[in-house]
Short mmCIF file of C-alpha atoms in Angstrom, two decimals:
data_model
loop_
_atom_site.label_atom_id
_atom_site.label_comp_id
_atom_site.label_asym_id
_atom_site.label_seq_id
_atom_site.Cartn_x
_atom_site.Cartn_y
_atom_site.Cartn_z
CA UNK A 1 -94.43 19.87 -7.29
CA UNK A 2 -98.06 21.00 -7.29
CA UNK A 3 -99.46 18.37 -4.93
CA UNK A 4 -102.43 16.47 -6.43
CA UNK A 5 -103.25 19.45 -8.64
CA UNK A 6 -104.08 21.85 -5.81
CA UNK A 7 -102.38 25.25 -5.46
CA UNK A 8 -99.75 25.94 -2.77
CA UNK A 9 -99.59 29.43 -1.23
CA UNK A 10 -96.82 29.02 1.31
CA UNK A 11 -93.67 27.01 1.96
CA UNK A 12 -91.33 27.08 4.96
CA UNK A 13 -88.23 25.06 5.83
CA UNK A 14 -87.79 23.70 9.36
CA UNK A 15 -84.92 25.44 11.22
CA UNK A 16 -82.91 22.19 11.36
CA UNK A 17 -83.30 21.60 7.61
CA UNK A 18 -84.77 18.11 8.04
CA UNK A 19 -88.22 18.81 6.64
CA UNK A 20 -90.37 21.54 5.13
CA UNK A 21 -94.04 22.43 5.19
CA UNK A 22 -96.39 23.58 2.44
CA UNK A 23 -99.82 25.14 2.84
CA UNK A 24 -102.58 25.67 0.32
CA UNK A 25 -105.78 24.28 -1.07
CA UNK A 26 -106.87 20.68 -0.53
CA UNK A 27 -109.66 18.73 -2.23
CA UNK A 28 -112.42 20.47 -0.24
CA UNK A 29 -110.46 21.87 2.72
CA UNK A 30 -107.21 23.66 3.39
CA UNK A 31 -104.19 21.39 3.27
CA UNK A 32 -100.83 21.33 5.05
CA UNK A 33 -98.18 18.81 4.05
CA UNK A 34 -94.94 18.11 5.89
CA UNK A 35 -92.27 16.85 3.48
CA UNK A 36 -88.96 15.11 4.02
CA UNK A 37 -85.97 17.21 2.89
CA UNK A 38 -83.46 14.39 2.28
CA UNK A 39 -84.96 13.13 -1.04
CA UNK A 40 -84.57 16.68 -2.39
CA UNK A 41 -80.95 17.07 -1.29
CA UNK A 42 -79.75 13.50 -1.90
CA UNK A 43 -80.45 11.68 -5.17
CA UNK A 44 -79.92 8.24 -3.62
CA UNK A 45 -82.62 9.03 -1.02
CA UNK A 46 -84.88 10.25 -3.81
CA UNK A 47 -84.60 6.90 -5.60
CA UNK A 48 -84.85 4.80 -2.43
CA UNK A 49 -88.46 3.68 -2.01
CA UNK A 50 -87.88 3.16 1.73
CA UNK A 51 -87.16 6.86 2.26
CA UNK A 52 -90.53 8.64 2.56
CA UNK A 53 -91.05 11.86 0.63
CA UNK A 54 -94.24 12.86 2.41
CA UNK A 55 -94.19 12.76 6.23
CA UNK A 56 -97.65 14.00 7.18
CA UNK A 57 -100.75 15.54 5.63
CA UNK A 58 -103.15 17.64 7.69
CA UNK A 59 -106.56 18.64 6.34
CA UNK A 60 -107.95 20.23 9.52
CA UNK A 61 -108.37 23.77 8.14
CA UNK A 62 -111.90 24.18 6.76
CA UNK A 63 -110.73 26.51 3.98
CA UNK A 64 -107.58 27.36 2.06
CA UNK A 65 -104.33 27.63 4.05
CA UNK A 66 -102.54 30.90 3.24
CA UNK A 67 -99.39 30.66 5.35
CA UNK A 68 -97.31 28.07 7.23
CA UNK A 69 -94.38 29.12 9.44
CA UNK A 70 -92.10 27.16 11.78
CA UNK A 71 -91.24 28.69 15.14
CA UNK A 72 -87.58 29.67 15.57
CA UNK A 73 -87.08 26.72 17.92
CA UNK A 74 -88.66 24.31 15.44
CA UNK A 75 -90.99 22.97 18.12
CA UNK A 76 -94.17 24.37 16.55
CA UNK A 77 -95.64 24.93 13.12
CA UNK A 78 -98.23 27.71 12.84
CA UNK A 79 -100.78 27.87 10.02
CA UNK A 80 -103.56 30.28 9.05
CA UNK A 81 -106.26 30.34 6.44
CA UNK A 82 -109.52 31.50 4.92
CA UNK A 83 -111.40 29.79 7.79
CA UNK A 84 -110.34 32.80 9.95
CA UNK A 85 -108.32 30.68 12.39
CA UNK A 86 -104.71 29.90 13.21
CA UNK A 87 -103.63 26.39 14.14
CA UNK A 88 -100.57 25.50 16.18
CA UNK A 89 -99.04 22.09 15.39
CA UNK A 90 -96.67 19.92 17.34
CA UNK A 91 -95.24 16.50 16.53
CA UNK A 92 -96.72 13.60 18.48
CA UNK A 93 -94.34 11.64 20.67
CA UNK A 94 -95.11 8.37 18.97
CA UNK A 95 -94.72 7.81 15.24
CA UNK A 96 -97.94 6.28 13.98
CA UNK A 97 -98.77 4.73 10.65
CA UNK A 98 -102.12 6.49 10.49
CA UNK A 99 -103.70 6.82 7.09
CA UNK A 100 -104.10 10.38 5.88
CA UNK A 101 -107.71 11.52 5.97
CA UNK A 102 -109.43 11.45 2.60
CA UNK A 103 -106.58 9.70 0.81
CA UNK A 104 -108.57 6.53 0.13
CA UNK A 105 -106.36 4.59 2.51
CA UNK A 106 -103.39 4.69 0.12
CA UNK A 107 -101.18 7.25 1.82
CA UNK A 108 -99.62 6.69 5.22
CA UNK A 109 -98.49 9.45 7.55
CA UNK A 110 -94.95 8.66 8.68
CA UNK A 111 -95.05 11.36 11.37
CA UNK A 112 -97.99 12.34 13.51
CA UNK A 113 -98.45 16.13 13.75
CA UNK A 114 -101.36 17.20 15.92
CA UNK A 115 -103.10 20.54 16.38
CA UNK A 116 -102.39 21.63 19.95
CA UNK A 117 -104.34 24.90 19.73
CA UNK A 118 -106.83 26.66 17.46
CA UNK A 119 -106.63 30.46 17.72
CA UNK A 120 -109.76 32.49 17.04
CA UNK A 121 -109.41 36.26 17.04
CA UNK A 122 -109.96 37.38 13.46
CA UNK A 123 -113.29 38.05 11.75
CA UNK A 124 -111.91 37.50 8.23
CA UNK A 125 -109.44 35.39 6.23
CA UNK A 126 -105.98 35.29 7.84
CA UNK A 127 -103.36 35.96 5.15
CA UNK A 128 -99.93 35.98 6.81
CA UNK A 129 -98.25 35.18 10.11
CA UNK A 130 -94.85 35.68 11.68
CA UNK A 131 -93.00 34.50 14.80
CA UNK A 132 -91.15 37.13 16.82
CA UNK A 133 -87.48 36.68 17.72
CA UNK A 134 -87.09 33.98 20.41
CA UNK A 135 -90.71 32.92 19.74
CA UNK A 136 -92.09 35.27 22.41
CA UNK A 137 -95.07 36.26 20.26
CA UNK A 138 -96.87 35.19 17.12
CA UNK A 139 -98.42 37.83 14.87
CA UNK A 140 -101.20 37.28 12.34
CA UNK A 141 -102.84 39.67 9.88
CA UNK A 142 -106.18 39.52 8.16
CA UNK A 143 -108.66 40.98 5.71
CA UNK A 144 -110.42 42.32 8.84
CA UNK A 145 -107.80 45.17 8.72
CA UNK A 146 -106.11 44.09 11.98
CA UNK A 147 -102.94 42.45 13.23
CA UNK A 148 -103.32 40.17 16.27
CA UNK A 149 -100.41 39.48 18.64
CA UNK A 150 -100.68 36.08 20.38
CA UNK A 151 -99.01 34.94 23.59
CA UNK A 152 -96.98 31.84 22.70
CA UNK A 153 -96.78 30.76 26.36
CA UNK A 154 -100.57 30.76 26.74
CA UNK A 155 -101.92 30.12 23.28
CA UNK A 156 -105.46 31.46 23.53
CA UNK A 157 -104.31 34.78 25.01
CA UNK A 158 -104.28 37.86 22.79
CA UNK A 159 -101.59 40.35 23.85
CA UNK A 160 -102.70 43.14 21.51
CA UNK A 161 -104.81 43.92 18.45
CA UNK A 162 -103.10 46.48 16.22
CA UNK A 163 -105.65 48.75 14.57
CA UNK A 164 -104.97 51.57 12.12
CA UNK A 165 -104.94 50.03 8.67
CA UNK A 166 -108.00 50.96 6.62
CA UNK A 167 -107.67 48.04 4.21
CA UNK A 168 -106.89 44.33 4.07
CA UNK A 169 -103.63 43.57 5.92
CA UNK A 170 -101.68 41.17 3.73
CA UNK A 171 -98.24 40.89 5.28
CA UNK A 172 -96.57 41.04 8.69
CA UNK A 173 -92.88 40.83 9.67
CA UNK A 174 -90.90 41.18 12.93
CA UNK A 175 -87.79 43.26 13.18
CA UNK A 176 -85.08 40.69 14.13
CA UNK A 177 -83.99 42.91 17.03
CA UNK A 178 -87.48 42.58 18.52
CA UNK A 179 -88.30 46.29 18.81
CA UNK A 180 -90.73 46.63 15.90
CA UNK A 181 -93.28 44.78 13.85
CA UNK A 182 -94.08 45.92 10.31
CA UNK A 183 -97.28 45.38 8.32
CA UNK A 184 -98.41 46.09 4.79
CA UNK A 185 -101.96 46.57 3.56
CA UNK A 186 -104.18 47.22 0.57
CA UNK A 187 -104.69 50.71 2.04
CA UNK A 188 -101.38 51.54 0.26
CA UNK A 189 -99.45 51.97 3.51
CA UNK A 190 -96.67 50.19 5.28
CA UNK A 191 -96.85 50.63 9.05
CA UNK A 192 -94.23 50.07 11.72
CA UNK A 193 -95.42 49.35 15.28
CA UNK A 194 -93.43 49.42 18.52
CA UNK A 195 -93.42 46.22 20.56
CA UNK A 196 -92.99 47.93 23.95
CA UNK A 197 -96.41 49.64 23.83
CA UNK A 198 -97.91 48.25 20.56
CA UNK A 199 -98.39 51.79 19.19
CA UNK A 200 -97.66 53.05 15.70
CA UNK A 201 -94.09 54.24 15.13
CA UNK A 202 -94.26 55.16 11.42
CA UNK A 203 -96.56 55.16 8.39
CA UNK A 204 -94.90 54.97 4.98
CA UNK A 205 -97.15 55.93 2.06
CA UNK A 206 -95.15 57.65 -0.68
CA UNK A 207 -93.79 54.56 -2.50
CA UNK A 208 -97.29 53.06 -2.70
CA UNK A 209 -99.34 56.03 -3.94
CA UNK A 210 -99.20 54.91 -7.58
CA UNK A 211 -100.08 51.28 -6.86
CA UNK A 212 -103.12 50.07 -8.75
CA UNK A 213 -104.74 46.67 -8.45
CA UNK A 214 -104.24 44.25 -5.58
CA UNK A 215 -102.23 41.13 -4.92
CA UNK A 216 -103.16 38.07 -2.85
CA UNK A 217 -100.40 38.81 -0.30
CA UNK A 218 -97.98 41.66 0.48
CA UNK A 219 -95.25 39.81 2.37
CA UNK A 220 -92.65 42.35 3.39
CA UNK A 221 -89.37 41.42 5.12
CA UNK A 222 -86.65 42.82 7.40
CA UNK A 223 -82.98 42.32 6.72
CA UNK A 224 -81.37 39.95 9.27
CA UNK A 225 -79.51 42.83 10.96
CA UNK A 226 -82.72 44.86 11.27
CA UNK A 227 -81.33 47.90 9.44
CA UNK A 228 -83.58 47.64 6.39
CA UNK A 229 -87.18 46.75 5.74
CA UNK A 230 -88.11 45.72 2.19
CA UNK A 231 -91.70 46.12 1.06
CA UNK A 232 -93.74 44.17 -1.43
CA UNK A 233 -95.77 45.96 -4.17
CA UNK A 234 -94.35 49.51 -4.53
CA UNK A 235 -94.07 51.69 -7.65
CA UNK A 236 -91.42 53.95 -9.17
CA UNK A 237 -92.01 55.75 -12.48
CA UNK A 238 -94.99 53.46 -13.07
CA UNK A 239 -92.80 50.36 -12.74
CA UNK A 240 -93.18 47.77 -9.94
CA UNK A 241 -90.45 47.80 -7.29
CA UNK A 242 -89.59 46.50 -3.84
CA UNK A 243 -89.02 49.55 -1.68
CA UNK A 244 -86.09 49.62 0.74
CA UNK A 245 -86.94 51.44 3.98
CA UNK A 246 -84.11 52.36 6.32
CA UNK A 247 -84.59 51.91 10.06
CA UNK A 248 -82.66 55.15 10.56
CA UNK A 249 -85.43 57.75 10.16
CA UNK A 250 -87.62 55.40 8.08
CA UNK A 251 -86.19 56.90 4.87
CA UNK A 252 -87.33 55.37 1.58
CA UNK A 253 -84.65 56.49 -0.89
CA UNK A 254 -83.78 53.18 -2.57
CA UNK A 255 -85.62 50.32 -4.20
CA UNK A 256 -85.14 47.11 -6.14
CA UNK A 257 -86.24 47.43 -9.78
CA UNK A 258 -86.57 44.89 -12.57
CA UNK A 259 -89.77 42.97 -11.96
CA UNK A 260 -92.41 43.38 -14.64
CA UNK A 261 -95.39 42.66 -12.39
CA UNK A 262 -96.37 43.55 -8.83
CA UNK A 263 -94.06 42.06 -6.19
CA UNK A 264 -96.04 39.99 -3.71
CA UNK A 265 -93.36 38.53 -1.45
CA UNK A 266 -89.86 39.41 -0.25
#
């Protein structure tokens, strides 16, 4: 449900399935909401007034939140937004009945999620983020044309800044094997970077040459076995497709067709 009439740009389910997070626009800030999963799965919980639907609301981002992602371990939630920062969230040890900021005292936070680190490394809106396998790194991409790799053991530390895109970077995704990270940009390229030296492994351009217009995000995705990478916004015979890129030689011979408009997320 569109929460209080404000748009949502991202949703992610906690690895243990107990809760999920949404990120988007708040009244005059960015907003993150942590929701309880049980009222969605179980109708009796949905009707039980003692089972909370909303667990916590965080309005710390100064501008729209574009992406929320749980770490693989479920210990952290990462968020990023148009205020150019990332925030790392962790649940407080003690459940508090604190009133959500700006809610007029009506809404109570059941859980207490606190920001344990604010990451500043981008000079423009941050559009997408992704945790690496085993949560070793966190990657973020921005309209400043870069991808930043963060050290998850020492939050403020930047491991690498990946430069090469000549347009807004709108999607980032780790290969599940941990060898590569892929990014997609308004410069009509998809780039694959090696994690052992953070250098460019491949640039894929052909499926994107025809692309006109832009989308808010270009969230590409690897298959769980790491053999295929599927892009957002590609074109084939002037129709929008999701391009399938094979890890073996980075061949782009197949795609998913059927959508009528540009694909923004896979």
